[in-house]
Amino acid sequence: MQDKTLPKDYDVYLPGRFEEGNTEPISKPSPKPKSRGIVIAIVLFTVISAGFFSYYFINQTEIDSRIIQSTLKMTPEQVLASKYKIGEFGSDHSHAAIVVIINEKQVNFGQEQFQLTSKYIHFENQNPYLIHKHATGVPLEMLFMSFEINIDNCMLNETESCKDLVVYLNGEKFHLDISQYEINHNDRILISSDEQSILNHLADLESLEIFDIPKKSYNIGNDLFV
């Protein structure tokens, strides 16, 4: 009797043995990204940002021109009024006396170039010392900038170099930036580069008359409300 011999590796084809006999590597499924939402958001942000900056650089000249034109439409007074958020014209009325001494001489604010240079704060009627303020929140900077003078701890204009100044407010030395000060009615301000004669200048300042605020006149007429 002839022996029946199973072929080599025949048993791998028997039920339950295929997996053992399958010598081909089983590929593992690729893991899904866990942060797909974050990746998409980053990509979208990058694309949008690139588009925005590309638009800006392509149209930079036109955009900058529009910004400049918008700024140029505002007067220097309007720029300062916006900066300090001052009140409406007529929201206040205050008078203060000011004396400015440069090189031992008093600045004459009664000259034409210093008169009515701003509607919010100004000198008027050729008076050389009396400040009129017509709105709340108006600092002295608006007064001096209206005739192109910068003032803080020194005074500068187009023709003069910086002069070191001392400031007195109502007889007391003032150590803060006077340009940011908002006057109150009856204030007396001395700004001087001549410290040696301070007492004399203070006496002159004290002698100046500060006019009372005119009372509002009413024309009643036949109106129900005034």
CSV table of C-alpha atoms in Angstrom, one decimal:
chain,number,residue,atom,x,y,z
A,1,MET,CA,0.0,0.0,0.0
A,2,GLN,CA,1.3,3.4,-1.0
A,3,ASP,CA,1.7,5.9,1.8
A,4,LYS,CA,-0.4,9.0,1.3
A,5,THR,CA,1.8,12.0,2.2
A,6,LEU,CA,0.3,15.4,2.4
A,7,PRO,CA,2.1,18.1,0.5
A,8,LYS,CA,4.4,20.4,2.4
A,9,ASP,CA,2.6,23.2,4.0
A,10,TYR,CA,-0.7,21.7,2.9
A,11,ASP,CA,-2.2,22.3,6.4
A,12,VAL,CA,-2.0,26.0,5.9
A,13,TYR,CA,-5.0,25.7,3.6
A,14,LEU,CA,-7.0,23.9,6.2
A,15,PRO,CA,-9.7,25.8,8.0
A,16,GLY,CA,-8.3,28.1,10.7
A,17,ARG,CA,-4.8,27.9,9.4
A,18,PHE,CA,-4.9,30.6,6.7
A,19,GLU,CA,-4.0,33.4,8.9
A,20,GLU,CA,-0.9,31.5,10.1
A,21,GLY,CA,0.0,30.6,6.6
A,22,ASN,CA,-0.5,34.0,5.1
A,23,THR,CA,3.1,35.4,4.9
A,24,GLU,CA,2.1,38.7,3.4
A,25,PRO,CA,2.4,41.6,5.9
A,26,ILE,CA,-0.8,43.1,7.0
A,27,SER,CA,-0.8,46.9,6.5
A,28,LYS,CA,-2.0,48.9,9.5
A,29,PRO,CA,-4.7,51.5,8.9
A,30,SER,CA,-3.4,55.1,9.0
A,31,PRO,CA,-4.4,56.9,12.2
A,32,LYS,CA,-6.8,59.8,11.6
A,33,PRO,CA,-5.4,63.2,12.7
A,34,LYS,CA,-6.8,64.1,16.1
A,35,SER,CA,-6.4,67.9,15.6
A,36,ARG,CA,-7.9,68.2,12.1
A,37,GLY,CA,-10.1,71.2,13.2
A,38,ILE,CA,-7.1,73.1,14.5
A,39,VAL,CA,-5.2,72.4,11.3
A,40,ILE,CA,-8.0,73.6,9.2
A,41,ALA,CA,-8.4,76.8,11.3
A,42,ILE,CA,-4.6,77.5,11.0
A,43,VAL,CA,-4.7,77.0,7.2
A,44,LEU,CA,-7.8,79.3,6.8
A,45,PHE,CA,-6.1,81.9,9.0
A,46,THR,CA,-2.9,81.8,7.0
A,47,VAL,CA,-4.8,82.1,3.7
A,48,ILE,CA,-6.9,85.0,4.9
A,49,SER,CA,-3.9,86.8,6.4
A,50,ALA,CA,-1.9,86.3,3.3
A,51,GLY,CA,-4.8,87.8,1.3
A,52,PHE,CA,-5.2,90.8,3.5
A,53,PHE,CA,-1.5,91.6,3.5
A,54,SER,CA,-1.3,91.1,-0.2
A,55,TYR,CA,-4.2,93.5,-0.7
A,56,TYR,CA,-2.5,96.1,1.6
A,57,PHE,CA,0.9,95.9,-0.1
A,58,ILE,CA,-0.6,96.0,-3.6
A,59,ASN,CA,-2.8,99.0,-2.7
A,60,GLN,CA,-0.6,100.5,0.0
A,61,THR,CA,-0.2,103.9,-1.8
A,62,GLU,CA,-3.9,104.4,-2.2
A,63,ILE,CA,-4.7,103.3,1.4
A,64,ASP,CA,-2.1,105.6,2.9
A,65,SER,CA,-3.3,108.4,0.7
A,66,ARG,CA,-6.8,108.0,2.0
A,67,ILE,CA,-5.6,108.1,5.6
A,68,ILE,CA,-3.5,111.3,4.9
A,69,GLN,CA,-6.4,113.0,3.2
A,70,SER,CA,-8.7,112.2,6.1
A,71,THR,CA,-6.2,113.7,8.5
A,72,LEU,CA,-5.6,116.8,6.4
A,73,LYS,CA,-9.3,117.6,6.5
A,74,MET,CA,-8.9,118.3,10.3
A,75,THR,CA,-7.4,121.6,11.4
A,76,PRO,CA,-4.8,121.6,14.2
A,77,GLU,CA,-7.5,122.9,16.5
A,78,GLN,CA,-9.8,120.0,15.6
A,79,VAL,CA,-7.0,117.5,16.1
A,80,LEU,CA,-6.4,118.8,19.6
A,81,ALA,CA,-10.1,119.1,20.4
A,82,SER,CA,-10.4,115.4,19.5
A,83,LYS,CA,-7.3,114.4,21.4
A,84,TYR,CA,-8.5,116.0,24.7
A,85,LYS,CA,-12.2,115.2,24.1
A,86,ILE,CA,-13.2,118.8,25.0
A,87,GLY,CA,-16.7,119.9,25.6
A,88,GLU,CA,-19.0,121.7,23.2
A,89,PHE,CA,-18.3,125.4,22.6
A,90,GLY,CA,-20.1,127.4,25.3
A,91,SER,CA,-20.0,124.5,27.8
A,92,ASP,CA,-17.7,126.7,30.1
A,93,HIS,CA,-16.7,130.3,30.4
A,94,SER,CA,-13.6,131.2,32.5
A,95,HIS,CA,-11.1,134.0,32.7
A,96,ALA,CA,-7.5,133.8,33.9
A,97,ALA,CA,-4.5,136.2,33.9
A,98,ILE,CA,-1.2,135.0,32.5
A,99,VAL,CA,2.2,136.7,32.3
A,100,VAL,CA,5.0,135.2,30.3
A,101,ILE,CA,8.5,136.6,30.7
A,102,ILE,CA,11.2,135.6,28.2
A,103,ASN,CA,14.7,137.2,28.4
A,104,GLU,CA,13.4,139.6,31.1
A,105,LYS,CA,10.6,140.9,28.8
A,106,GLN,CA,6.9,140.3,29.0
A,107,VAL,CA,5.3,138.7,25.9
A,108,ASN,CA,2.6,141.0,24.6
A,109,PHE,CA,-0.4,138.8,23.8
A,110,GLY,CA,-2.3,141.9,22.8
A,111,GLN,CA,-0.6,141.8,19.4
A,112,GLU,CA,-2.7,140.8,16.4
A,113,GLN,CA,-1.0,137.4,15.9
A,114,PHE,CA,-2.1,136.3,19.4
A,115,GLN,CA,-5.7,137.5,19.2
A,116,LEU,CA,-8.7,135.1,18.7
A,117,THR,CA,-6.6,132.3,17.4
A,118,SER,CA,-8.9,129.6,18.8
A,119,LYS,CA,-12.6,129.7,19.5
A,120,TYR,CA,-12.2,127.5,22.6
A,121,ILE,CA,-9.4,129.5,24.3
A,122,HIS,CA,-7.9,132.8,23.3
A,123,PHE,CA,-7.0,136.4,24.0
A,124,GLU,CA,-9.3,139.1,22.7
A,125,ASN,CA,-9.9,142.9,22.5
A,126,GLN,CA,-6.1,143.5,22.4
A,127,ASN,CA,-5.9,142.6,26.0
A,128,PRO,CA,-2.3,141.3,26.6
A,129,TYR,CA,-2.9,139.0,29.6
A,130,LEU,CA,-6.5,137.9,30.0
A,131,ILE,CA,-7.3,134.3,28.8
A,132,HIS,CA,-10.9,133.5,27.8
A,133,LYS,CA,-11.9,129.8,27.9
A,134,HIS,CA,-15.2,128.7,26.3
A,135,ALA,CA,-15.4,124.9,26.7
A,136,THR,CA,-14.7,122.3,29.3
A,137,GLY,CA,-11.5,120.2,29.1
A,138,VAL,CA,-9.4,122.7,27.2
A,139,PRO,CA,-5.8,122.7,28.3
A,140,LEU,CA,-3.3,125.6,27.9
A,141,GLU,CA,-1.6,123.6,25.1
A,142,MET,CA,-4.5,124.5,22.8
A,143,LEU,CA,-3.9,128.2,23.5
A,144,PHE,CA,-0.2,128.1,22.8
A,145,MET,CA,-0.5,125.8,19.8
A,146,SER,CA,-3.0,128.1,18.2
A,147,PHE,CA,-0.2,130.5,17.7
A,148,GLU,CA,2.4,127.8,17.1
A,149,ILE,CA,4.3,127.9,20.4
A,150,ASN,CA,5.2,124.7,22.2
A,151,ILE,CA,5.4,125.1,26.0
A,152,ASP,CA,6.1,122.5,28.7
A,153,ASN,CA,9.3,123.0,30.8
A,154,CYS,CA,10.6,125.3,28.1
A,155,MET,CA,9.2,127.5,25.4
A,156,LEU,CA,9.9,127.0,21.7
A,157,ASN,CA,8.9,128.6,18.5
A,158,GLU,CA,10.3,128.7,14.9
A,159,THR,CA,12.9,131.4,15.7
A,160,GLU,CA,13.9,130.8,19.3
A,161,SER,CA,15.7,128.0,21.0
A,162,CYS,CA,14.5,126.4,24.2
A,163,LYS,CA,14.3,128.6,27.3
A,164,ASP,CA,14.2,127.0,30.7
A,165,LEU,CA,11.1,128.1,32.5
A,166,VAL,CA,9.7,128.3,36.0
A,167,VAL,CA,5.9,128.3,36.5
A,168,TYR,CA,3.8,129.8,39.3
A,169,LEU,CA,0.1,129.1,39.7
A,170,ASN,CA,-1.8,131.4,42.1
A,171,GLY,CA,1.4,132.4,43.8
A,172,GLU,CA,2.7,128.8,44.3
A,173,LYS,CA,5.5,127.1,42.2
A,174,PHE,CA,3.9,124.7,39.8
A,175,HIS,CA,6.0,121.5,39.1
A,176,LEU,CA,3.8,119.7,36.6
A,177,ASP,CA,3.4,120.3,32.8
A,178,ILE,CA,1.6,123.6,32.6
A,179,SER,CA,0.6,122.9,29.0
A,180,GLN,CA,-1.8,120.2,30.3
A,181,TYR,CA,-3.4,122.5,32.9
A,182,GLU,CA,-7.0,123.6,32.4
A,183,ILE,CA,-7.6,127.1,33.8
A,184,ASN,CA,-10.2,127.9,36.4
A,185,HIS,CA,-11.9,131.2,36.7
A,186,ASN,CA,-9.6,133.8,38.5
A,187,ASP,CA,-6.4,131.7,38.1
A,188,ARG,CA,-3.2,133.7,37.9
A,189,ILE,CA,-0.3,132.1,36.0
A,190,LEU,CA,3.3,133.2,35.7
A,191,ILE,CA,5.7,131.6,33.2
A,192,SER,CA,9.2,133.0,33.4
A,193,SER,CA,12.8,132.4,32.3
A,194,ASP,CA,13.9,135.1,34.8
A,195,GLU,CA,14.0,133.5,38.2
A,196,GLN,CA,15.8,136.5,39.8
A,197,SER,CA,12.8,138.8,39.4
A,198,ILE,CA,10.1,136.3,40.3
A,199,LEU,CA,8.7,138.4,43.2
A,200,ASN,CA,8.4,141.5,41.0
A,201,HIS,CA,6.6,139.5,38.3
A,202,LEU,CA,4.3,137.9,40.8
A,203,ALA,CA,3.4,141.3,42.2
A,204,ASP,CA,2.7,142.6,38.7
A,205,LEU,CA,0.5,139.5,38.0
A,206,GLU,CA,-1.5,140.1,41.2
A,207,SER,CA,-2.3,143.6,40.2
A,208,LEU,CA,-4.0,142.6,36.9
A,209,GLU,CA,-7.7,142.8,36.8
A,210,ILE,CA,-9.6,139.6,36.0
A,211,PHE,CA,-13.1,140.5,34.7
A,212,ASP,CA,-16.1,138.7,36.0
A,213,ILE,CA,-18.0,136.4,33.6
A,214,PRO,CA,-20.9,138.3,32.0
A,215,LYS,CA,-24.2,137.0,33.2
A,216,LYS,CA,-26.4,135.5,30.5
A,217,SER,CA,-29.1,137.8,29.4
A,218,TYR,CA,-32.6,136.5,28.7
A,219,ASN,CA,-35.0,137.8,26.2
A,220,ILE,CA,-38.2,136.3,27.6
A,221,GLY,CA,-40.6,137.6,24.9
A,222,ASN,CA,-43.7,135.5,24.5
A,223,ASP,CA,-42.0,132.1,24.5
A,224,LEU,CA,-43.2,129.5,26.9
A,225,PHE,CA,-39.7,128.2,27.6
A,226,VAL,CA,-36.4,130.0,27.9
